[in-house]
């Protein structure tokens, strides 16, 4: 979903790498769920560890807010370069199109793995006495892990609707200059705390909130929960403002030591307050404890999001062919990874391996299969143009130049 020209000198390689890394970490996140001490996944394994729960918690803390931060920055960048209608056509093609088209591939594949596991448990035959599937409604529609595409479309629509009147009324640019000055005041060591305040309130107001799982994932239904909209909308909006003030990216980069310390401290405190690394599956009831936990967790979310952005800008800003390839492939890998992860989890349930060996085998196998399919089926085909906005032609060996006869 990159929106920048690879040959432009102002391409943000560090943030591009972070965007790809956030998607690829989804493979690790979903694979780790089988090995958590508290069974929360379809296929719980006998080999479990608190370290698996800690890994899940750490990834879930910053992964999607980082993605939406970069999505907001790239959205503003792309809109400025291409204009409104080209932006809308591109987003419908590369976001709405894959959501509508590939969901019908991924969802049946997920169901097939579940049925396969049920048949294994039933002695090799598919059980017929199970409960009927729930009806598909606007509130129950299973978006699965593709929910992020739906939320992106919502945020794009809000972005365009909010921007339109300002574009009409702010003819002399006074409002834009004021927004830029406010953005300059927002960015500093205090940024995580300021960004965390709305999310802390939203989490505190979330009924039946289980702190270990942080921002409730809006993977069911077409109306995202308020906490998810607050978290991802805030990150997206900050990205939009930062593209207007590219100079502030340098300030964020220089703050990487401070942001890293705050992220690690707040993240550790949030893990303890949430009951990890062996999390309870019961909602937090005590209102005072819930308020404190929500505040610390929200601070950890934005501190870790800004910390990984700062670290990416500081250490990954140079061009790397490998990082660029993985960033390009990450969209496809994330879309297709979930049923592949589930197959790996089922195959390794009885394998004589420690949990970390199974996790490594699943992640490695899924990445290998997804990368092969990306290279053969996506990168050089119309699907690559559909997902990444361009099709990379197959490389052909250069023809030898004929040497004229003497």
C-alpha positions as a LaTeX table, in Angstrom:
\begin{tabular}{lrrr}
\hline
Residue & $x$ (\AA) & $y$ (\AA) & $z$ (\AA) \\
\hline
Unk1 & 0.00 & 0.00 & 0.00 \\
Unk2 & 2.94 & 2.29 & $-0.51$ \\
Unk3 & 1.98 & 5.58 & $-2.07$ \\
Unk4 & 5.36 & 7.04 & $-2.83$ \\
Unk5 & 7.46 & 6.79 & $-5.94$ \\
Unk6 & 10.44 & 4.48 & $-5.24$ \\
Unk7 & 12.79 & 6.73 & $-7.18$ \\
Unk8 & 11.89 & 10.00 & $-5.48$ \\
Unk9 & 14.65 & 11.34 & $-3.23$ \\
Unk10 & 12.11 & 12.20 & $-0.50$ \\
Unk11 & 10.83 & 8.65 & $-0.11$ \\
Unk12 & 10.56 & 7.83 & 3.60 \\
Unk13 & 12.34 & 4.49 & 3.61 \\
Unk14 & 12.29 & 4.20 & 7.40 \\
Unk15 & 8.53 & 4.64 & 7.67 \\
Unk16 & 7.99 & 2.43 & 4.64 \\
Unk17 & 9.95 & $-0.31$ & 6.44 \\
Unk18 & 7.91 & 0.24 & 9.60 \\
Unk19 & 4.66 & $-0.04$ & 7.64 \\
Unk20 & 5.78 & $-3.36$ & 6.18 \\
Unk21 & 7.09 & $-4.56$ & 9.52 \\
Unk22 & 3.80 & $-3.76$ & 11.25 \\
Unk23 & 1.96 & $-5.97$ & 8.78 \\
Unk24 & 4.51 & $-8.78$ & 8.93 \\
Unk25 & 4.38 & $-8.80$ & 12.74 \\
Unk26 & 0.78 & $-9.89$ & 12.32 \\
Unk27 & 2.11 & $-13.33$ & 11.35 \\
Unk28 & 4.02 & $-13.57$ & 14.64 \\
Unk29 & 1.09 & $-12.18$ & 16.61 \\
Unk30 & $-1.44$ & $-14.74$ & 15.37 \\
Unk31 & 1.04 & $-17.60$ & 15.52 \\
Unk32 & 1.87 & $-16.84$ & 19.17 \\
Unk33 & $-1.76$ & $-17.14$ & 20.27 \\
Unk34 & $-1.62$ & $-20.95$ & 20.39 \\
Unk35 & 1.16 & $-20.87$ & 22.99 \\
Unk36 & $-0.25$ & $-18.46$ & 25.57 \\
Unk37 & $-0.89$ & $-19.91$ & 29.06 \\
Unk38 & $-4.48$ & $-18.68$ & 28.97 \\
Unk39 & $-6.26$ & $-20.45$ & 26.09 \\
Unk40 & $-7.75$ & $-17.77$ & 23.84 \\
Unk41 & $-7.33$ & $-19.28$ & 20.38 \\
Unk42 & $-9.04$ & $-21.94$ & 18.30 \\
Unk43 & $-6.08$ & $-24.31$ & 18.52 \\
Unk44 & $-4.45$ & $-24.12$ & 21.98 \\
Unk45 & $-1.21$ & $-26.05$ & 22.19 \\
Unk46 & 0.10 & $-28.12$ & 25.10 \\
Unk47 & 3.38 & $-26.22$ & 24.91 \\
Unk48 & 2.72 & $-22.80$ & 26.44 \\
Unk49 & 4.77 & $-20.05$ & 28.03 \\
Unk50 & 4.25 & $-16.64$ & 29.64 \\
Unk51 & 6.86 & $-15.43$ & 27.16 \\
Unk52 & 4.43 & $-16.10$ & 24.31 \\
Unk53 & 1.81 & $-13.98$ & 26.08 \\
Unk54 & 4.39 & $-11.24$ & 26.62 \\
Unk55 & 5.31 & $-11.35$ & 22.94 \\
Unk56 & 1.66 & $-11.04$ & 21.96 \\
Unk57 & 1.15 & $-8.13$ & 24.36 \\
Unk58 & 4.20 & $-6.22$ & 23.11 \\
Unk59 & 3.29 & $-6.58$ & 19.43 \\
Unk60 & $-0.37$ & $-5.75$ & 19.98 \\
Unk61 & 0.63 & $-2.62$ & 21.90 \\
Unk62 & 2.01 & $-0.65$ & 18.95 \\
Unk63 & 1.51 & $-2.56$ & 15.71 \\
Unk64 & $-1.73$ & $-1.17$ & 14.32 \\
Unk65 & $-1.42$ & 2.36 & 15.70 \\
Unk66 & 1.97 & 2.53 & 13.95 \\
Unk67 & 0.36 & 1.32 & 10.74 \\
Unk68 & $-2.41$ & 3.92 & 10.89 \\
Unk69 & 0.04 & 6.70 & 11.74 \\
Unk70 & 1.94 & 5.97 & 8.54 \\
Unk71 & $-1.31$ & 5.48 & 6.60 \\
Unk72 & $-2.38$ & 9.01 & 7.56 \\
Unk73 & 0.95 & 10.50 & 6.52 \\
Unk74 & 0.92 & 8.70 & 3.16 \\
Unk75 & $-2.75$ & 9.58 & 2.59 \\
Unk76 & $-2.04$ & 13.30 & 2.91 \\
Unk77 & 1.07 & 12.96 & 0.76 \\
Unk78 & $-0.80$ & 11.11 & $-1.97$ \\
Unk79 & $-3.78$ & 13.46 & $-1.94$ \\
Unk80 & $-1.47$ & 16.43 & $-2.39$ \\
Unk81 & 0.34 & 14.82 & $-5.31$ \\
Unk82 & $-2.57$ & 13.27 & $-7.19$ \\
Unk83 & $-5.67$ & 15.26 & $-6.29$ \\
Unk84 & $-8.97$ & 14.19 & $-4.80$ \\
Unk85 & $-10.48$ & 12.07 & $-7.56$ \\
Unk86 & $-7.27$ & 10.20 & $-8.33$ \\
Unk87 & $-6.87$ & 9.55 & $-4.60$ \\
Unk88 & $-10.41$ & 8.17 & $-4.36$ \\
Unk89 & $-9.96$ & 5.92 & $-7.41$ \\
Unk90 & $-6.67$ & 4.61 & $-6.09$ \\
Unk91 & $-8.03$ & 3.84 & $-2.61$ \\
Unk92 & $-11.13$ & 2.14 & $-4.00$ \\
Unk93 & $-8.94$ & 0.01 & $-6.24$ \\
Unk94 & $-6.21$ & $-0.89$ & $-3.76$ \\
Unk95 & $-8.11$ & $-0.94$ & $-0.45$ \\
Unk96 & $-11.81$ & $-1.54$ & $-1.13$ \\
Unk97 & $-11.07$ & $-3.90$ & $-4.03$ \\
Unk98 & $-8.87$ & $-6.35$ & $-2.08$ \\
Unk99 & $-11.26$ & $-6.24$ & 0.89 \\
Unk100 & $-14.26$ & $-7.11$ & $-1.28$ \\
Unk101 & $-12.42$ & $-9.59$ & $-3.49$ \\
Unk102 & $-9.99$ & $-11.42$ & $-1.24$ \\
Unk103 & $-12.32$ & $-11.80$ & 1.76 \\
Unk104 & $-14.15$ & $-14.42$ & $-0.30$ \\
Unk105 & $-10.90$ & $-16.37$ & $-0.58$ \\
Unk106 & $-9.60$ & $-15.95$ & 2.96 \\
Unk107 & $-12.83$ & $-16.59$ & 4.87 \\
Unk108 & $-13.59$ & $-19.96$ & 3.21 \\
Unk109 & $-9.96$ & $-20.96$ & 3.77 \\
Unk110 & $-10.26$ & $-20.18$ & 7.49 \\
Unk111 & $-13.50$ & $-22.18$ & 7.72 \\
Unk112 & $-11.87$ & $-25.07$ & 5.86 \\
Unk113 & $-9.06$ & $-25.25$ & 8.44 \\
Unk114 & $-11.59$ & $-25.22$ & 11.30 \\
Unk115 & $-13.59$ & $-28.02$ & 9.65 \\
Unk116 & $-10.39$ & $-29.98$ & 9.04 \\
Unk117 & $-9.42$ & $-29.74$ & 12.71 \\
Unk118 & $-12.95$ & $-30.77$ & 13.74 \\
Unk119 & $-12.67$ & $-33.81$ & 11.48 \\
Unk120 & $-9.34$ & $-34.75$ & 13.07 \\
Unk121 & $-10.90$ & $-34.54$ & 16.52 \\
Unk122 & $-13.87$ & $-36.58$ & 15.30 \\
Unk123 & $-11.82$ & $-39.54$ & 14.11 \\
Unk124 & $-11.46$ & $-38.45$ & 10.51 \\
Unk125 & $-15.07$ & $-37.57$ & 9.70 \\
Unk126 & $-16.69$ & $-34.17$ & 9.67 \\
Unk127 & $-19.10$ & $-33.86$ & 12.61 \\
Unk128 & $-22.70$ & $-33.11$ & 11.65 \\
Unk129 & $-24.17$ & $-32.33$ & 15.06 \\
Unk130 & $-22.57$ & $-28.93$ & 15.60 \\
Unk131 & $-24.53$ & $-25.72$ & 16.15 \\
Unk132 & $-25.64$ & $-23.76$ & 13.08 \\
Unk133 & $-23.43$ & $-20.84$ & 12.07 \\
Unk134 & $-24.53$ & $-17.42$ & 13.30 \\
Unk135 & $-26.40$ & $-15.27$ & 10.77 \\
Unk136 & $-24.39$ & $-12.70$ & 8.87 \\
Unk137 & $-25.54$ & $-9.21$ & 9.77 \\
Unk138 & $-24.01$ & $-5.75$ & 9.72 \\
Unk139 & $-23.18$ & $-6.25$ & 13.42 \\
Unk140 & $-21.79$ & $-9.79$ & 13.17 \\
Unk141 & $-20.09$ & $-9.86$ & 9.76 \\
Unk142 & $-16.67$ & $-11.51$ & 10.28 \\
Unk143 & $-14.12$ & $-9.16$ & 8.78 \\
Unk144 & $-11.35$ & $-11.36$ & 10.26 \\
Unk145 & $-7.90$ & $-9.79$ & 10.07 \\
Unk146 & $-8.98$ & $-7.72$ & 7.05 \\
Unk147 & $-10.79$ & $-5.31$ & 9.37 \\
Unk148 & $-7.92$ & $-2.85$ & 8.98 \\
Unk149 & $-8.91$ & $-2.26$ & 5.36 \\
Unk150 & $-12.47$ & $-1.38$ & 6.37 \\
Unk151 & $-11.25$ & 0.99 & 9.09 \\
Unk152 & $-8.87$ & 2.57 & 6.57 \\
Unk153 & $-11.77$ & 3.26 & 4.22 \\
Unk154 & $-13.71$ & 4.90 & 7.06 \\
Unk155 & $-10.75$ & 7.09 & 7.98 \\
Unk156 & $-10.15$ & 8.06 & 4.34 \\
Unk157 & $-13.80$ & 9.13 & 4.05 \\
Unk158 & $-13.62$ & 11.17 & 7.27 \\
Unk159 & $-10.35$ & 12.73 & 6.12 \\
Unk160 & $-11.86$ & 13.87 & 2.83 \\
Unk161 & $-15.05$ & 15.14 & 4.47 \\
Unk162 & $-13.15$ & 17.14 & 7.09 \\
Unk163 & $-10.65$ & 18.50 & 4.58 \\
Unk164 & $-13.21$ & 19.68 & 2.01 \\
Unk165 & $-14.71$ & 22.64 & 3.92 \\
Unk166 & $-11.30$ & 23.81 & 5.08 \\
Unk167 & $-10.10$ & 23.78 & 1.49 \\
Unk168 & $-13.02$ & 26.01 & 0.53 \\
Unk169 & $-12.97$ & 28.39 & 3.50 \\
Unk170 & $-9.23$ & 28.65 & 4.13 \\
Unk171 & $-8.38$ & 30.51 & 0.93 \\
Unk172 & $-5.53$ & 32.50 & 2.46 \\
Unk173 & $-4.07$ & 29.54 & 4.37 \\
Unk174 & $-4.54$ & 31.04 & 7.84 \\
Unk175 & $-6.21$ & 27.93 & 9.26 \\
Unk176 & $-3.55$ & 25.71 & 7.76 \\
Unk177 & $-0.78$ & 27.81 & 9.28 \\
Unk178 & $-2.51$ & 27.66 & 12.66 \\
Unk179 & $-2.79$ & 23.87 & 12.37 \\
Unk180 & 0.90 & 23.67 & 11.53 \\
Unk181 & 1.82 & 25.77 & 14.56 \\
Unk182 & $-0.35$ & 23.61 & 16.82 \\
Unk183 & 1.29 & 20.50 & 15.38 \\
Unk184 & 4.68 & 21.97 & 16.20 \\
Unk185 & 3.57 & 22.44 & 19.81 \\
Unk186 & 2.18 & 18.90 & 19.93 \\
Unk187 & 5.45 & 17.19 & 19.03 \\
Unk188 & 7.87 & 16.74 & 21.91 \\
Unk189 & 8.55 & 14.45 & 24.86 \\
Unk190 & 4.98 & 15.15 & 25.98 \\
Unk191 & 3.37 & 13.86 & 22.76 \\
Unk192 & 2.56 & 10.33 & 24.04 \\
Unk193 & 0.70 & 11.74 & 27.06 \\
Unk194 & $-1.30$ & 14.21 & 24.96 \\
Unk195 & $-2.21$ & 11.57 & 22.37 \\
Unk196 & $-3.07$ & 9.05 & 25.09 \\
Unk197 & $-5.74$ & 11.14 & 26.84 \\
Unk198 & $-8.64$ & 10.48 & 24.43 \\
Unk199 & $-7.77$ & 6.79 & 24.18 \\
Unk200 & $-7.57$ & 6.41 & 27.95 \\
Unk201 & $-11.08$ & 7.81 & 28.28 \\
Unk202 & $-12.38$ & 5.57 & 25.49 \\
Unk203 & $-10.87$ & 2.46 & 27.09 \\
Unk204 & $-12.26$ & 3.40 & 30.50 \\
Unk205 & $-15.72$ & 3.79 & 28.97 \\
Unk206 & $-15.48$ & 0.46 & 27.12 \\
Unk207 & $-17.82$ & $-2.04$ & 28.80 \\
Unk208 & $-16.34$ & $-5.47$ & 29.59 \\
Unk209 & $-12.83$ & $-4.23$ & 28.77 \\
Unk210 & $-10.11$ & $-6.85$ & 29.24 \\
Unk211 & $-6.93$ & $-4.78$ & 29.62 \\
Unk212 & $-4.50$ & $-7.45$ & 28.41 \\
Unk213 & $-6.04$ & $-7.29$ & 24.95 \\
Unk214 & $-5.77$ & $-3.52$ & 24.91 \\
Unk215 & $-7.57$ & $-1.83$ & 22.04 \\
Unk216 & $-10.53$ & $-4.08$ & 21.21 \\
Unk217 & $-10.01$ & $-5.39$ & 17.69 \\
Unk218 & $-12.87$ & $-4.33$ & 15.39 \\
Unk219 & $-12.86$ & $-7.61$ & 13.47 \\
Unk220 & $-16.61$ & $-8.18$ & 13.63 \\
Unk221 & $-19.28$ & $-5.97$ & 12.11 \\
Unk222 & $-19.09$ & $-2.80$ & 10.06 \\
Unk223 & $-19.30$ & $-0.34$ & 12.96 \\
Unk224 & $-15.91$ & $-0.25$ & 14.76 \\
Unk225 & $-15.96$ & 0.09 & 18.52 \\
Unk226 & $-15.30$ & 3.60 & 19.93 \\
Unk227 & $-11.93$ & 2.70 & 21.47 \\
Unk228 & $-10.59$ & 1.38 & 18.15 \\
Unk229 & $-11.86$ & 4.41 & 16.25 \\
Unk230 & $-10.30$ & 6.71 & 18.84 \\
Unk231 & $-6.91$ & 4.97 & 18.80 \\
Unk232 & $-6.57$ & 4.44 & 15.07 \\
Unk233 & $-8.25$ & 7.71 & 14.13 \\
Unk234 & $-5.91$ & 9.66 & 16.43 \\
Unk235 & $-2.87$ & 7.94 & 14.94 \\
Unk236 & $-4.13$ & 8.54 & 11.39 \\
Unk237 & $-4.81$ & 12.20 & 12.14 \\
Unk238 & $-1.34$ & 12.68 & 13.62 \\
Unk239 & 0.11 & 11.18 & 10.45 \\
Unk240 & $-1.81$ & 13.68 & 8.33 \\
Unk241 & $-0.49$ & 16.59 & 10.41 \\
Unk242 & 3.07 & 15.27 & 10.27 \\
Unk243 & 3.02 & 15.17 & 6.48 \\
Unk244 & 2.17 & 18.87 & 6.55 \\
Unk245 & 5.15 & 19.41 & 8.87 \\
Unk246 & 7.81 & 17.01 & 7.55 \\
Unk247 & 10.43 & 18.92 & 9.54 \\
Unk248 & 8.89 & 17.48 & 12.74 \\
Unk249 & 9.91 & 13.97 & 11.70 \\
Unk250 & 13.46 & 15.02 & 12.51 \\
Unk251 & 12.37 & 16.10 & 15.97 \\
Unk252 & 10.69 & 12.73 & 16.54 \\
Unk253 & 13.83 & 10.97 & 15.32 \\
Unk254 & 16.01 & 12.84 & 17.81 \\
Unk255 & 13.65 & 11.86 & 20.64 \\
Unk256 & 14.17 & 8.12 & 20.11 \\
Unk257 & 16.05 & 7.58 & 23.43 \\
Unk258 & 13.38 & 9.35 & 25.50 \\
Unk259 & 10.49 & 7.74 & 23.66 \\
Unk260 & 12.06 & 4.29 & 23.97 \\
Unk261 & 12.48 & 4.63 & 27.73 \\
Unk262 & 8.90 & 5.84 & 28.18 \\
Unk263 & 7.59 & 3.06 & 25.93 \\
Unk264 & 9.43 & 0.31 & 27.82 \\
Unk265 & 8.47 & 1.69 & 31.23 \\
Unk266 & 4.80 & 2.29 & 30.40 \\
Unk267 & 4.56 & $-1.01$ & 28.54 \\
Unk268 & 5.91 & $-2.97$ & 31.50 \\
Unk269 & 3.55 & $-1.17$ & 33.87 \\
Unk270 & 0.59 & $-1.84$ & 31.56 \\
Unk271 & 1.48 & $-5.52$ & 31.41 \\
Unk272 & 1.54 & $-5.78$ & 35.20 \\
Unk273 & $-1.69$ & $-3.83$ & 35.65 \\
Unk274 & $-3.44$ & $-5.97$ & 33.04 \\
Unk275 & $-2.63$ & $-9.19$ & 34.89 \\
Unk276 & $-0.03$ & $-10.46$ & 32.44 \\
Unk277 & 1.82 & $-12.41$ & 31.40 \\
Unk278 & $-0.82$ & $-15.01$ & 32.41 \\
Unk279 & $-3.81$ & $-12.79$ & 31.63 \\
Unk280 & $-7.27$ & $-13.30$ & 33.13 \\
Unk281 & $-10.14$ & $-13.45$ & 30.66 \\
Unk282 & $-12.48$ & $-11.45$ & 32.88 \\
Unk283 & $-13.23$ & $-7.76$ & 32.40 \\
Unk284 & $-11.80$ & $-5.27$ & 34.86 \\
Unk285 & $-14.56$ & $-4.12$ & 37.24 \\
Unk286 & $-12.94$ & $-1.79$ & 39.79 \\
Unk287 & $-13.49$ & 1.70 & 38.27 \\
Unk288 & $-10.39$ & 3.25 & 39.86 \\
Unk289 & $-8.10$ & 0.41 & 38.83 \\
Unk290 & $-9.68$ & 0.44 & 35.38 \\
Unk291 & $-9.04$ & 4.19 & 35.05 \\
Unk292 & $-5.40$ & 3.81 & 36.07 \\
Unk293 & $-4.87$ & 0.83 & 33.78 \\
Unk294 & $-6.53$ & 2.60 & 30.86 \\
Unk295 & $-4.32$ & 5.66 & 31.36 \\
Unk296 & $-1.11$ & 3.64 & 31.56 \\
Unk297 & $-2.05$ & 1.41 & 28.64 \\
Unk298 & $-2.96$ & 4.37 & 26.42 \\
Unk299 & 0.35 & 6.05 & 27.29 \\
Unk300 & 2.19 & 2.83 & 26.41 \\
Unk301 & 0.37 & 2.62 & 23.07 \\
Unk302 & 1.43 & 6.04 & 21.83 \\
Unk303 & 4.85 & 6.00 & 23.46 \\
Unk304 & 5.67 & 2.70 & 21.74 \\
Unk305 & 4.15 & 3.88 & 18.45 \\
Unk306 & 6.26 & 7.02 & 18.40 \\
Unk307 & 9.31 & 5.12 & 19.66 \\
Unk308 & 9.26 & 2.61 & 16.79 \\
Unk309 & 8.66 & 5.48 & 14.35 \\
Unk310 & 11.65 & 7.36 & 15.78 \\
Unk311 & 13.84 & 4.25 & 15.70 \\
Unk312 & 12.83 & 3.55 & 12.09 \\
Unk313 & 13.64 & 7.10 & 11.06 \\
Unk314 & 16.95 & 6.95 & 12.92 \\
Unk315 & 18.24 & 3.56 & 11.83 \\
Unk316 & 16.28 & 2.49 & 8.71 \\
Unk317 & 16.20 & 5.65 & 6.63 \\
Unk318 & 18.66 & 4.38 & 4.04 \\
Unk319 & 17.60 & 2.40 & 1.00 \\
Unk320 & 17.65 & $-1.40$ & 1.33 \\
Unk321 & 16.55 & $-3.68$ & $-1.49$ \\
Unk322 & 15.59 & $-6.41$ & 0.99 \\
Unk323 & 13.50 & $-4.08$ & 3.18 \\
Unk324 & 11.89 & $-2.59$ & 0.10 \\
Unk325 & 10.96 & $-6.02$ & $-1.23$ \\
Unk326 & 9.50 & $-7.12$ & 2.11 \\
Unk327 & 7.59 & $-3.84$ & 2.42 \\
Unk328 & 6.08 & $-4.40$ & $-1.02$ \\
Unk329 & 5.24 & $-8.03$ & $-0.18$ \\
Unk330 & 3.84 & $-7.29$ & 3.28 \\
Unk331 & 0.34 & $-6.39$ & 2.06 \\
Unk332 & $-0.10$ & $-9.71$ & 0.26 \\
Unk333 & 1.51 & $-11.66$ & 3.09 \\
Unk334 & $-0.80$ & $-10.17$ & 5.68 \\
Unk335 & $-3.91$ & $-10.79$ & 3.60 \\
Unk336 & $-3.19$ & $-14.50$ & 3.06 \\
Unk337 & $-1.33$ & $-15.39$ & 6.25 \\
Unk338 & $-4.12$ & $-16.29$ & 8.68 \\
Unk339 & $-5.27$ & $-19.63$ & 7.19 \\
Unk340 & $-1.63$ & $-20.57$ & 6.63 \\
Unk341 & $-0.83$ & $-19.86$ & 10.28 \\
Unk342 & $-3.80$ & $-21.96$ & 11.35 \\
Unk343 & $-2.66$ & $-24.89$ & 9.20 \\
Unk344 & 0.78 & $-24.70$ & 10.80 \\
Unk345 & $-0.70$ & $-24.62$ & 14.29 \\
Unk346 & $-2.80$ & $-27.72$ & 13.60 \\
Unk347 & 0.10 & $-29.63$ & 12.02 \\
Unk348 & 2.41 & $-28.93$ & 14.97 \\
Unk349 & $-0.04$ & $-29.58$ & 17.82 \\
Unk350 & 1.57 & $-32.94$ & 18.66 \\
Unk351 & 5.07 & $-32.17$ & 17.44 \\
Unk352 & 7.83 & $-32.85$ & 20.02 \\
Unk353 & 9.06 & $-29.26$ & 19.99 \\
Unk354 & 9.15 & $-26.47$ & 22.56 \\
Unk355 & 6.70 & $-23.64$ & 22.03 \\
Unk356 & 9.34 & $-21.34$ & 20.59 \\
Unk357 & 10.40 & $-24.03$ & 18.10 \\
Unk358 & 6.82 & $-24.42$ & 16.92 \\
Unk359 & 6.38 & $-20.66$ & 16.71 \\
Unk360 & 9.57 & $-20.27$ & 14.67 \\
Unk361 & 8.57 & $-23.13$ & 12.36 \\
Unk362 & 5.14 & $-21.65$ & 11.73 \\
Unk363 & 6.42 & $-18.12$ & 11.12 \\
Unk364 & 9.22 & $-19.37$ & 8.87 \\
Unk365 & 6.94 & $-21.71$ & 6.91 \\
Unk366 & 4.21 & $-19.11$ & 6.43 \\
Unk367 & 6.69 & $-16.45$ & 5.35 \\
Unk368 & 8.33 & $-18.82$ & 2.87 \\
Unk369 & 5.02 & $-19.93$ & 1.35 \\
Unk370 & 3.65 & $-16.39$ & 1.20 \\
Unk371 & 6.82 & $-14.96$ & $-0.33$ \\
Unk372 & 6.91 & $-17.67$ & $-3.01$ \\
Unk373 & 3.28 & $-17.01$ & $-3.87$ \\
Unk374 & 3.96 & $-13.27$ & $-3.92$ \\
Unk375 & 6.86 & $-13.65$ & $-6.33$ \\
Unk376 & 5.07 & $-16.09$ & $-8.65$ \\
Unk377 & 1.46 & $-14.91$ & $-8.48$ \\
Unk378 & 1.48 & $-11.26$ & $-7.41$ \\
Unk379 & 4.57 & $-9.12$ & $-7.94$ \\
Unk380 & 4.78 & $-9.54$ & $-11.71$ \\
Unk381 & 1.06 & $-9.86$ & $-12.48$ \\
Unk382 & $-2.06$ & $-7.72$ & $-12.50$ \\
Unk383 & $-2.53$ & $-8.59$ & $-8.82$ \\
Unk384 & 0.65 & $-6.68$ & $-8.04$ \\
Unk385 & $-0.75$ & $-3.63$ & $-9.81$ \\
Unk386 & $-4.00$ & $-4.13$ & $-7.88$ \\
Unk387 & $-2.35$ & $-4.34$ & $-4.45$ \\
Unk388 & 0.81 & $-2.24$ & $-4.78$ \\
Unk389 & $-0.15$ & 0.16 & $-7.54$ \\
Unk390 & 2.42 & $-1.21$ & $-9.96$ \\
Unk391 & 3.42 & $-4.44$ & $-11.65$ \\
Unk392 & 7.12 & $-5.23$ & $-11.60$ \\
Unk393 & 8.06 & $-6.76$ & $-14.96$ \\
Unk394 & 9.92 & $-10.04$ & $-15.06$ \\
Unk395 & 13.62 & $-9.46$ & $-15.56$ \\
Unk396 & 14.88 & $-10.68$ & $-18.85$ \\
Unk397 & 18.43 & $-11.48$ & $-19.68$ \\
Unk398 & 19.98 & $-8.83$ & $-21.81$ \\
Unk399 & 20.35 & $-9.89$ & $-25.44$ \\
Unk400 & 23.94 & $-10.01$ & $-26.65$ \\
Unk401 & 24.81 & $-7.15$ & $-28.93$ \\
Unk402 & 25.86 & $-8.56$ & $-32.32$ \\
Unk403 & 29.43 & $-7.74$ & $-33.24$ \\
Unk404 & 29.72 & $-6.52$ & $-36.81$ \\
Unk405 & 31.97 & $-8.55$ & $-39.04$ \\
Unk406 & 35.37 & $-7.11$ & $-39.79$ \\
\hline
\end{tabular}
